[in-house]
Tab-separated table of C-alpha atoms and ligand atoms in Angstrom:
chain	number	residue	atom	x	y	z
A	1	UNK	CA	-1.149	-19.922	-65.230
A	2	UNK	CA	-0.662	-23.471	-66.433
A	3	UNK	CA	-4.800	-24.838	-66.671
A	4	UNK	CA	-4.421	-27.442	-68.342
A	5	UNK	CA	-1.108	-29.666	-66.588
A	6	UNK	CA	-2.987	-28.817	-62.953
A	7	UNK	CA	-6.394	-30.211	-64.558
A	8	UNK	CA	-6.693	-33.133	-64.055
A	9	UNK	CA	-9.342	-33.807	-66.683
A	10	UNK	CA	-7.230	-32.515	-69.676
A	11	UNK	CA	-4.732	-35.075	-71.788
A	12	UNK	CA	-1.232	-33.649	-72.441
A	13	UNK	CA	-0.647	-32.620	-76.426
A	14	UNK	CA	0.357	-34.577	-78.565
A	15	UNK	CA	4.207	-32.838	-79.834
A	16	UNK	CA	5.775	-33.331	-83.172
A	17	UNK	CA	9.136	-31.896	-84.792
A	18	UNK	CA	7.733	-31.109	-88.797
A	19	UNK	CA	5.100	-28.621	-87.569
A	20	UNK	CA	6.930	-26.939	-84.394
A	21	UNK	CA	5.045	-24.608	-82.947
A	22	UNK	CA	8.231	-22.499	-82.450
A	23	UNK	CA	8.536	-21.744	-86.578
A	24	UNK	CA	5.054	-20.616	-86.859
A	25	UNK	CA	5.552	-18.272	-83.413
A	26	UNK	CA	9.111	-16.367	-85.159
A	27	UNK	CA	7.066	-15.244	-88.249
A	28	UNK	CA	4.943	-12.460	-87.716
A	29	UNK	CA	0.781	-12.515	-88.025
A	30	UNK	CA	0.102	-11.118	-91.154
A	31	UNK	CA	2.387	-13.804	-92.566
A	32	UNK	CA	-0.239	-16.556	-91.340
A	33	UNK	CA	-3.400	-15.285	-93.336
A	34	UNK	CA	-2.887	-17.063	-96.672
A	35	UNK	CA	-2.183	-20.180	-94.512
A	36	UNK	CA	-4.953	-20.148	-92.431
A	37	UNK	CA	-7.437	-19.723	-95.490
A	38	UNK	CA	-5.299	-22.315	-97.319
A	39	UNK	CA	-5.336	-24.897	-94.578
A	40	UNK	CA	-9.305	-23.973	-93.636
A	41	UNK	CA	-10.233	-24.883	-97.427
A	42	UNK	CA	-7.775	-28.438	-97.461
A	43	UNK	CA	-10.096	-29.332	-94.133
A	44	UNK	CA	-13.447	-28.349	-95.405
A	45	UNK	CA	-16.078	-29.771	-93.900
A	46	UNK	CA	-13.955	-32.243	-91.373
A	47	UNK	CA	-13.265	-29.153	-89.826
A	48	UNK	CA	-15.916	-26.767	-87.599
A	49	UNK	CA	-14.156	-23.485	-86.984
A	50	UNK	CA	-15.585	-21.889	-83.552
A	51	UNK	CA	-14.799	-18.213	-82.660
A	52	UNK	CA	-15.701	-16.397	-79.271
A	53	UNK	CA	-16.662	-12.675	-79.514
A	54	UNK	CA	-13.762	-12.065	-77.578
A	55	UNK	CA	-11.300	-13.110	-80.008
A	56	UNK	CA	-9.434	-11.027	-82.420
A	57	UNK	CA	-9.764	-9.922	-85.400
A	58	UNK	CA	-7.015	-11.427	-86.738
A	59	UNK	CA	-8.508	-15.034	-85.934
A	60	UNK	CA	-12.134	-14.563	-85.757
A	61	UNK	CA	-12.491	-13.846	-89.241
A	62	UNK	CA	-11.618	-17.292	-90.081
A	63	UNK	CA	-15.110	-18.445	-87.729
A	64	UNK	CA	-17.177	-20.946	-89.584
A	65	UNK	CA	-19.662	-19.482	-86.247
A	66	UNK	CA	-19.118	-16.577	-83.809
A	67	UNK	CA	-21.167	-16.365	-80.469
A	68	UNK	CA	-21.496	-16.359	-77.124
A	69	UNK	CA	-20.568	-19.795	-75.122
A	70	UNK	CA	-24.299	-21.032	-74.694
A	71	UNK	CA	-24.551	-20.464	-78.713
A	72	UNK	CA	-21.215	-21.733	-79.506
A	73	UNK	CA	-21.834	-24.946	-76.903
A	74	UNK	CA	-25.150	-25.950	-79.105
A	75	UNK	CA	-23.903	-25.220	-82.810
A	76	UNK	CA	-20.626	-27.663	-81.514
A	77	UNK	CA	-23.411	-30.041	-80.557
A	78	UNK	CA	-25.127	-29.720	-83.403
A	79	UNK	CA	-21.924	-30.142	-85.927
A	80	UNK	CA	-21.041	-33.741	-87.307
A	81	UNK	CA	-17.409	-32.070	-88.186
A	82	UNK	CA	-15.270	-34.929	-87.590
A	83	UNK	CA	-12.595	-31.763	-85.855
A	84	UNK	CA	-13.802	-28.590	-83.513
A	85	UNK	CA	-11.252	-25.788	-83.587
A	86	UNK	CA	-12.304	-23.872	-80.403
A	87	UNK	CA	-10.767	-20.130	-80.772
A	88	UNK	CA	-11.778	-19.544	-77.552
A	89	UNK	CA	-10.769	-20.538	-73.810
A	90	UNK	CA	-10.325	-24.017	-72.340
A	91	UNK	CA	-13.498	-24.152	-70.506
A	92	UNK	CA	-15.257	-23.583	-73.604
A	93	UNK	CA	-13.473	-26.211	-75.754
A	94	UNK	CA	-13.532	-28.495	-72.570
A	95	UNK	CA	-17.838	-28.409	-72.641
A	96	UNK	CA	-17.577	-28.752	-76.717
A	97	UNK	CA	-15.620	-32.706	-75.788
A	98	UNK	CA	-18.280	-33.305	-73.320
A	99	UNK	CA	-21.191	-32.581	-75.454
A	100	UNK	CA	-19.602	-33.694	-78.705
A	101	UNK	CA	-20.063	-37.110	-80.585
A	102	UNK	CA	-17.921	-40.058	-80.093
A	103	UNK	CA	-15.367	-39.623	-82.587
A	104	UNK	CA	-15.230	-35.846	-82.789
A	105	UNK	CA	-11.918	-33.892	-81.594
A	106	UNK	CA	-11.758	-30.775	-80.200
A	107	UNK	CA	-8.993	-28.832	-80.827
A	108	UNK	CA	-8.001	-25.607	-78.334
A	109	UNK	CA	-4.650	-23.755	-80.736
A	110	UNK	CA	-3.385	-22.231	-77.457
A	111	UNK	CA	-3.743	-24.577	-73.830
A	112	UNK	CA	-2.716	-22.235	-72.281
A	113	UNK	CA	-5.893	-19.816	-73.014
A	114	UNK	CA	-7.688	-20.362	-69.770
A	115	UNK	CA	-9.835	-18.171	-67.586
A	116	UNK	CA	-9.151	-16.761	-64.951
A	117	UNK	CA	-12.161	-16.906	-63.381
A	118	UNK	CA	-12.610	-20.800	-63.872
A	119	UNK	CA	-9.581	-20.990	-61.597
A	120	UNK	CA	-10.996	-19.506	-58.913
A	121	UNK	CA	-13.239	-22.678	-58.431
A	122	UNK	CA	-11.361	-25.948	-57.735
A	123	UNK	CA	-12.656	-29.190	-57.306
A	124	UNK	CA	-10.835	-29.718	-53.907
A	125	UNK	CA	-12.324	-26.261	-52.586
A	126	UNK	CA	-15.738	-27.113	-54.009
A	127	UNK	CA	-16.402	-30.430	-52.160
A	128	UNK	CA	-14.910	-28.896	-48.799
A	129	UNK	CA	-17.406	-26.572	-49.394
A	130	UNK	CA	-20.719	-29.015	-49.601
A	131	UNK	CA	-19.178	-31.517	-47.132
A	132	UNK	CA	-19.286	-28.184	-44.699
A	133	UNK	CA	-23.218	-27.591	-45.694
A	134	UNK	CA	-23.190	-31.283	-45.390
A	135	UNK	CA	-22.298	-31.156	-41.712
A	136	UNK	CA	-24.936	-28.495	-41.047
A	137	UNK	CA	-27.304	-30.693	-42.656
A	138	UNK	CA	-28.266	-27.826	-45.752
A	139	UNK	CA	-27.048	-30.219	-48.720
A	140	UNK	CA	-30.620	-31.912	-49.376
A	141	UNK	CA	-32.273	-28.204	-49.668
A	142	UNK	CA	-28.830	-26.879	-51.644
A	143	UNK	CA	-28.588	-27.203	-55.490
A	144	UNK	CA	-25.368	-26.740	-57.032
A	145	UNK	CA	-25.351	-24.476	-59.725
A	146	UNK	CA	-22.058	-23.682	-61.994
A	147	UNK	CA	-21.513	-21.152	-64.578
A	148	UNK	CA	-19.877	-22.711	-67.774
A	149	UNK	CA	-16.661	-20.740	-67.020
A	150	UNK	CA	-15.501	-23.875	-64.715
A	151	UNK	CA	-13.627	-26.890	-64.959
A	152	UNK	CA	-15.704	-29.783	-66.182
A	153	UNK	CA	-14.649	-31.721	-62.680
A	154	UNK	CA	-17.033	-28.978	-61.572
A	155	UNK	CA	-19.760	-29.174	-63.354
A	156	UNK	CA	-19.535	-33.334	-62.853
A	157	UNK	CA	-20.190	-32.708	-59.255
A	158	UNK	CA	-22.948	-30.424	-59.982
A	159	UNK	CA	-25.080	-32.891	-62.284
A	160	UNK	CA	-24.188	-35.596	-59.771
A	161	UNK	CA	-25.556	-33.758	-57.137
A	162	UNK	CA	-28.781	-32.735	-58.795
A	163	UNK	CA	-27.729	-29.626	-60.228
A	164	UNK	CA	-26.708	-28.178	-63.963
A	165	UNK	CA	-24.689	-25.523	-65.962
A	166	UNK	CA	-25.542	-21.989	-66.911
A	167	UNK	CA	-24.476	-19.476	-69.537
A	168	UNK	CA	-24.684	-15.439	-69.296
A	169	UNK	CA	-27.923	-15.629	-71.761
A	170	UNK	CA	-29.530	-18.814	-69.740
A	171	UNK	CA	-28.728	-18.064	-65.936
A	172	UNK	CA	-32.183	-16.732	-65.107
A	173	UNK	CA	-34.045	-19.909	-66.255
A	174	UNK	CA	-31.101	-21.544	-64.506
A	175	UNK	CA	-31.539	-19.927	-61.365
A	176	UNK	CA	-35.995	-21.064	-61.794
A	177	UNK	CA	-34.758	-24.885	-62.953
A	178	UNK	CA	-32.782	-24.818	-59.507
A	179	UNK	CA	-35.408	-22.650	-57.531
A	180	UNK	CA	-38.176	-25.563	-58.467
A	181	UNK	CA	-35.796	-28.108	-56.827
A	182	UNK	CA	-34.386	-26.724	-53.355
A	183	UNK	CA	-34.459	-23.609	-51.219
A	184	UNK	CA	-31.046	-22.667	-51.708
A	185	UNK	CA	-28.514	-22.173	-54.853
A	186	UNK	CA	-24.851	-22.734	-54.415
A	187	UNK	CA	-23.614	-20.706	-57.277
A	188	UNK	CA	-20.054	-20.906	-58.436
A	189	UNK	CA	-17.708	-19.708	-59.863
A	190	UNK	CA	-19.059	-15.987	-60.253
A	191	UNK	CA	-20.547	-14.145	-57.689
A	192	UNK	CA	-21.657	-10.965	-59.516
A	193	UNK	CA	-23.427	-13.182	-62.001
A	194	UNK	CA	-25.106	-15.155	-59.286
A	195	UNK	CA	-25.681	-11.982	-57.172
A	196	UNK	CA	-26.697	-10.045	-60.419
A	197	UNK	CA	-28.743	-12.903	-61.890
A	198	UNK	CA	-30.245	-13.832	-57.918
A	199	UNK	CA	-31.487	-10.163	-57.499
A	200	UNK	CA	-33.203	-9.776	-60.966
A	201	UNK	CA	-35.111	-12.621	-59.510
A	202	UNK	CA	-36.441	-11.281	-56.365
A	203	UNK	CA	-34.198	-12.526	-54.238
A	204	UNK	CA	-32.408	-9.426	-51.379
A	205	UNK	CA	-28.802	-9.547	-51.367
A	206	UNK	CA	-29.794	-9.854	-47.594
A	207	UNK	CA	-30.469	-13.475	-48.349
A	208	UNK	CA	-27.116	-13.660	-50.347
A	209	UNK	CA	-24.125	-14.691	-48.735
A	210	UNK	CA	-20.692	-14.991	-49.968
A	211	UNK	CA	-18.377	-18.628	-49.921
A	212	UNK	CA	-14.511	-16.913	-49.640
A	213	UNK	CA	-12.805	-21.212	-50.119
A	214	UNK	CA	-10.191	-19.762	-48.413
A	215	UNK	CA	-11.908	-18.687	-45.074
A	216	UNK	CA	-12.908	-21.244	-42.408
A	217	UNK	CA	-16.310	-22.598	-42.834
A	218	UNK	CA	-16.130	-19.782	-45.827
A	219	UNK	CA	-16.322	-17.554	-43.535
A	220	UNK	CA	-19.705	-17.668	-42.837
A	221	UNK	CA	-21.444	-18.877	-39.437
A	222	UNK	CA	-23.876	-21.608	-39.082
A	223	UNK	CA	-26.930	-19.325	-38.901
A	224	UNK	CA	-25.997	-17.071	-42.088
A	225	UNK	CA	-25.386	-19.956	-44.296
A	226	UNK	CA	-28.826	-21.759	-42.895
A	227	UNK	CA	-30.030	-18.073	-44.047
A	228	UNK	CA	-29.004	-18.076	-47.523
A	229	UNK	CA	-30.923	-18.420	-50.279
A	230	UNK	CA	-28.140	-18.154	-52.452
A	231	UNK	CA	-24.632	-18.842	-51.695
A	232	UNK	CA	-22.314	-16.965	-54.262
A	233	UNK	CA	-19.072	-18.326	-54.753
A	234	UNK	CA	-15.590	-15.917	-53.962
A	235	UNK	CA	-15.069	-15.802	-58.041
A	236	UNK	CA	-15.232	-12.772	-60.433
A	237	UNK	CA	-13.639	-11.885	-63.562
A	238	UNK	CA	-11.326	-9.365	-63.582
A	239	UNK	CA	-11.594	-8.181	-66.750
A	240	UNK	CA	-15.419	-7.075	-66.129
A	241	UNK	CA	-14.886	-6.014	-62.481
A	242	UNK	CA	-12.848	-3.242	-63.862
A	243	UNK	CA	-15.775	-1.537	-64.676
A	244	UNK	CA	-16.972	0.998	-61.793
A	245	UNK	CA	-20.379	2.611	-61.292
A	246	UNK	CA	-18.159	5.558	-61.997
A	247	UNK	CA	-17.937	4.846	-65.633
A	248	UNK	CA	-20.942	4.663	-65.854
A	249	UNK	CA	-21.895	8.210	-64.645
A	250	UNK	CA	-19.116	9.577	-66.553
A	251	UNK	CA	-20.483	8.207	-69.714
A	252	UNK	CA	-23.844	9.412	-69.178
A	253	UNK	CA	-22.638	13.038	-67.940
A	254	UNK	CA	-20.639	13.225	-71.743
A	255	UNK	CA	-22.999	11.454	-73.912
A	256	UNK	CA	-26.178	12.307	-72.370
A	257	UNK	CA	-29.386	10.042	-74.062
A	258	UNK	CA	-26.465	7.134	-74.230
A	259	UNK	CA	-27.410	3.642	-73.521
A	260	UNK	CA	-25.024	2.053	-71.139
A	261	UNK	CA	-25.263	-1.712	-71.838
A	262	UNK	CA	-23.138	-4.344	-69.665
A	263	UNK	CA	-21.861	-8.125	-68.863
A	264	UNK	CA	-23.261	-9.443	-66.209
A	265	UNK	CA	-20.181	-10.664	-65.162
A	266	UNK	CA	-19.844	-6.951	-64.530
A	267	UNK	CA	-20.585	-5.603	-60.448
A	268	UNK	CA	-23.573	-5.165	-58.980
A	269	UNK	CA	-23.611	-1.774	-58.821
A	270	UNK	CA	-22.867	-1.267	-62.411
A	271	UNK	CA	-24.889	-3.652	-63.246
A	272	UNK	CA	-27.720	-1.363	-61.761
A	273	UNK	CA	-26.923	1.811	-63.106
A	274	UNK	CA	-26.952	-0.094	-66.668
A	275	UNK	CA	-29.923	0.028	-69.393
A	276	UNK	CA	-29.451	-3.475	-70.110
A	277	UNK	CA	-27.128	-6.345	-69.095
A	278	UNK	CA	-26.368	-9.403	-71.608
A	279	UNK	CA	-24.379	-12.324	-72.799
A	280	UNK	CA	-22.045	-11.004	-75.624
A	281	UNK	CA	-24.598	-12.386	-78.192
A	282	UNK	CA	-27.006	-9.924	-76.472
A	283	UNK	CA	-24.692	-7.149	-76.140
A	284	UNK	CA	-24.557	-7.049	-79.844
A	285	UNK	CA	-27.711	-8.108	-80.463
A	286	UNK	CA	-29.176	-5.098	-78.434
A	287	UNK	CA	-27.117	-2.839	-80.883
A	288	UNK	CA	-28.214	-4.301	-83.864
A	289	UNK	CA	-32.007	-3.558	-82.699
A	290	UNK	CA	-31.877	-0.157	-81.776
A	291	UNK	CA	-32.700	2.935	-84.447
A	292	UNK	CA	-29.967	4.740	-86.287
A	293	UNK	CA	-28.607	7.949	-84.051
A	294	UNK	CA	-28.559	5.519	-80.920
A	295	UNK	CA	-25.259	5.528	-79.031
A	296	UNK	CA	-24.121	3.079	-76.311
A	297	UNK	CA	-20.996	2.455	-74.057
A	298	UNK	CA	-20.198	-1.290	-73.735
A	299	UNK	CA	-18.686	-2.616	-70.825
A	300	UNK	CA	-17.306	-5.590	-71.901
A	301	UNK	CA	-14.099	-6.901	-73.244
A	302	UNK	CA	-12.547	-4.180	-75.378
A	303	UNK	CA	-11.608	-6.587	-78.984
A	304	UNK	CA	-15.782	-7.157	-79.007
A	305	UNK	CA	-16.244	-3.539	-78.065
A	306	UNK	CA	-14.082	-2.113	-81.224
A	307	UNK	CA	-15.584	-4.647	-84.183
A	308	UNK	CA	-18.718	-4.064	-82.917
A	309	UNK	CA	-17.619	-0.043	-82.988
A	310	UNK	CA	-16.785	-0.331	-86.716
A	311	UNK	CA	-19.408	-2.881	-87.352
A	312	UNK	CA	-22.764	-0.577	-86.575
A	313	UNK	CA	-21.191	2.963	-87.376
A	314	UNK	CA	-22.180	1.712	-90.898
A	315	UNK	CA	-25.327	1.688	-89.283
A	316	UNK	CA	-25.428	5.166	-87.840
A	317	UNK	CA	-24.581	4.044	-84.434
A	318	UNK	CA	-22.573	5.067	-82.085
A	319	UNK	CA	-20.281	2.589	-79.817
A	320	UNK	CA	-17.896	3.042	-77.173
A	321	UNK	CA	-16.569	1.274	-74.131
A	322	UNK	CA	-17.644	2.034	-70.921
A	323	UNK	CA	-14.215	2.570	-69.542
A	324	UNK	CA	-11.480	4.136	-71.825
A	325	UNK	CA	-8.480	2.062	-70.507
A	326	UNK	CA	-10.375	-0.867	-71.924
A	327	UNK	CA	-10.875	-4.264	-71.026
A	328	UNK	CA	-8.787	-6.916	-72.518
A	329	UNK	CA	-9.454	-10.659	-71.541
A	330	UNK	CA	-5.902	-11.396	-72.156
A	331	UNK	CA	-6.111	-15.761	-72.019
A	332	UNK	CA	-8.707	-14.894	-75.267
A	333	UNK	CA	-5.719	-13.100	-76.430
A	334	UNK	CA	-3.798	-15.916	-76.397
A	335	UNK	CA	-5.319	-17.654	-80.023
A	336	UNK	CA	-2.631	-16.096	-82.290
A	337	UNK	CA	-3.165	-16.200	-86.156
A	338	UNK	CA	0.340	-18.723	-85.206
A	339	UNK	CA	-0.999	-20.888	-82.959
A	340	UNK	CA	-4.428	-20.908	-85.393
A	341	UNK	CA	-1.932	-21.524	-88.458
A	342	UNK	CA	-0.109	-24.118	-86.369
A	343	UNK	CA	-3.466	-26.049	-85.453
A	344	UNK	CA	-4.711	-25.890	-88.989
A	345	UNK	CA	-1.385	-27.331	-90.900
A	346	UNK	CA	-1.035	-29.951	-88.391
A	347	UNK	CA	-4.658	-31.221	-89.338
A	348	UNK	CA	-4.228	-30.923	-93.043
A	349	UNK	CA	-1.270	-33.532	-92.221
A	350	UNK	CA	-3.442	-35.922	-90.447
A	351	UNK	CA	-1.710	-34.876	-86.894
A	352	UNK	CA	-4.228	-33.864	-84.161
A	353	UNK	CA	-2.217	-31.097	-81.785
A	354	UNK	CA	-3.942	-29.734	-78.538
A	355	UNK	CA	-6.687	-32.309	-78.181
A	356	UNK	CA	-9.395	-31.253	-75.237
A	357	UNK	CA	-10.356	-34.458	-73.788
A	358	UNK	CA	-12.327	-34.775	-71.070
A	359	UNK	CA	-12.093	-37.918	-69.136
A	360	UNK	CA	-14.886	-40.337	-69.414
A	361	UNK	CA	-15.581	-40.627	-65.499
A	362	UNK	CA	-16.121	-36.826	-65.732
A	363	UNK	CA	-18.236	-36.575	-68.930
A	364	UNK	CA	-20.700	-38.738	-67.766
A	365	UNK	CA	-21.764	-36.137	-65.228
A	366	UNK	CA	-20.615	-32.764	-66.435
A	367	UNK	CA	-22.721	-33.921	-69.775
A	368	UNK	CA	-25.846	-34.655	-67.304
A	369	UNK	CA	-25.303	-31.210	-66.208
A	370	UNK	CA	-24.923	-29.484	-69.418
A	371	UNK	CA	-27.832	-31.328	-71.069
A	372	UNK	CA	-30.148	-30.231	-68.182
A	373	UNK	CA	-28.426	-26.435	-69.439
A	374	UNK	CA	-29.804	-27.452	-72.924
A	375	UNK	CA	-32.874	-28.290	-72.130
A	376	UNK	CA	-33.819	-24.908	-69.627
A	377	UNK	CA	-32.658	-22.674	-73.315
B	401	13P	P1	-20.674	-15.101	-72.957
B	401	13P	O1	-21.279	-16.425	-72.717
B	401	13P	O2	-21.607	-13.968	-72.719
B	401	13P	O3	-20.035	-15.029	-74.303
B	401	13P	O4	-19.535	-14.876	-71.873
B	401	13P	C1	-18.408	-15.649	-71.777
B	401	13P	C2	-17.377	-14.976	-71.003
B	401	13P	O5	-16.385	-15.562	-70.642
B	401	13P	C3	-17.568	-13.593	-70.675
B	401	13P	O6	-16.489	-13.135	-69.945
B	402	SF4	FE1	-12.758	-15.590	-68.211
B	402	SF4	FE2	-13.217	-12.990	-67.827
B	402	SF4	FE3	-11.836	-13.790	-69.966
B	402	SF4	FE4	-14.477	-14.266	-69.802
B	402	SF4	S1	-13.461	-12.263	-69.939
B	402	SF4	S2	-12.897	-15.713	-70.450
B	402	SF4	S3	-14.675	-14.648	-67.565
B	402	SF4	S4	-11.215	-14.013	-67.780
């Protein structure tokens, strides 16, 4: 996967010979955690250090904040740290530019830490898509809706078009902001969080249907797209659709009086065999609430699953994931204590490596779009 050359929103690195990225990548992690630490105190408070829950241990212990993108999107906003180190994925880091202040940098240690997901939406597809509801004269009843895990090219065209950005912990107010304004969503890039997110709202999956870009006229006909109330975008994760209802009755057949407590990036079905769905702020915060004795399987990615294991059996409480293979988001994976290291020294020497930066034509709107996300909470 190469996200960032085939974006065409993203500026190419900056390279330099002192710091190569290649020394830092030969010497193994454990080597990197006095330099991290040394290099985090030189920047002080130039420097915003952002960690995902997905990340590991290894780097998220160096977080000035932890949380889930919508909480990690407003704490960027709300920093006046001259440098954002995203350890996250490039849609993330991508949002943090948009809704940054002029003269912040955003810093992503590994481009290549993408999401798989996000590149199941492009640009190209998406505007085929609304010029086809365009020809069957549905775009002035349609508002485009995108999850943040897209490129910002995407979520331009949805604040252009009269539509916004959601998170996991926001889509349901999303989903009412949108529901105020048309008849229809367009939903992208994640259909079990649309479909998951639509049905919690009282809308049948009988008035869902499903945009495959790759079919003709998304494979749908003229009379089940005029139908729709929602039209979910062909995109999942496949880290979460791993999970099976299966698990789920497995878990509860073991551990019986377990909570089972999901993504909603997870399917449908699992989704409603679960307790509880959440954003991973939610997930833990859930956790955190309940009384000592409680036990829950987690089906999410497995690095959250295991701190947050350790984390509350001080607690008394129980954790496990909901499938024992686990789930590992492997582009997360891809913020080494290395590339962190590499990030770090390079900004102690005044040199800026792996700049996000989001073109200005594209801001404009993708910030219109996340700002309306702001505002709905
Ligand atoms: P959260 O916003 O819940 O952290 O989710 C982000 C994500 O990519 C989950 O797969
Ligand atoms: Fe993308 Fe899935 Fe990884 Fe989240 S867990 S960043 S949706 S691939």
């Amino acid at each position: 996967m190469n996200l960032v050359l085939d974006d065409p929103t993203a500026v190419l690195p900056e390279t330099d010979s002192v710091c190569s990225l290649e020394n830092y990548l030969a010497l193994p992690d454990h080597t990197m955690d006095e330099r991290i630490a040394e290099a985090r105190a030189k920047l002080g408070a130039t420097t915003l250090l952002l960690g995902h829950h997905y990340q590991r241990d290894e780097v998220i212990r160096f977080a000035d904040a932890t949380g889930d993108s919508y909480k990690l999107s407003r704490v960027a906003t709300e920093s006046d740290a001259k440098y954002i180190v995203f350890c996250g994925v490039h849609f993330m880091a991508e949002s943090a530019d948009i809704l940054g202040h002029p003269g912040q940098q955003v810093i992503l240690p590994d481009l290549n830490a993408g999401c798989s997901m996000a590149d199941m939406a492009e640009i190209s597809q998406v505007e085929a898509c609304w010029e086809a509801l365009e020809a069957l004269g549905l775009t002035d009843e349609t508002v485009p809706l995108t999850y943040m895990n897209s490129t910002a090219a995407i979520k331009a065209f949805c604040g252009e078009r009269g539509g916004l950005v959601c998170t996991s912990s926001n889509a349901r107010a999303a989903f009412e902001w949108a529901f105020a304004r048309g008849k229809r969503i367009l939903f992208l890039p994640d259909q079990h969080l649309g479909r998951n997110t639509g049905y919690e709202i009282g809308i049948p999956l009988s008035k869902m249907a499903v945009w495959d870009p790759w079919g003709l006229q998304g494979g749908q006909t003229r009379q089940s797209l005029t139908q729709s109330r929602i039209l979910l975008w062909k995109g999942h994760c496949a880290v979460h659709q791993r999970f099976l209802p299966s698990h789920v009755d497995a878990v509860r057949a073991k551990y019986p009086g377990i909570q089972v407590i999901v993504h909603p990036e997870c399917r449908f079905e699992v989704c409603q065999k679960a307790d509880a769905l959440g954003s991973t702020e939610r997930l833990i915060a859930l956790v955190e609430q309940a009384p000592a004795g409680q036990m829950f399987a987690v089906g999410t990615e497995i690095h959250m699953v295991n701190r947050m294991a350790r984390r509350f059996a001080e607690q008394g409480k129980k954790v496990i994931t909901l499938d024992d293979t686990g789930c590992l988001c492997t582009t997360m994976y891809r913020i080494s204590p290395a590339h962190l290291a590499w990030a770090l020294e390079n900004l102690v020497e005044g040199r800026v490596v792996n700049r996000i930066q989001v073109r200005t034509n594209v801001k404009r709107w993708a910030k219109v779009a996340l700002d309306r996300m702001l505002e709905v909470g």
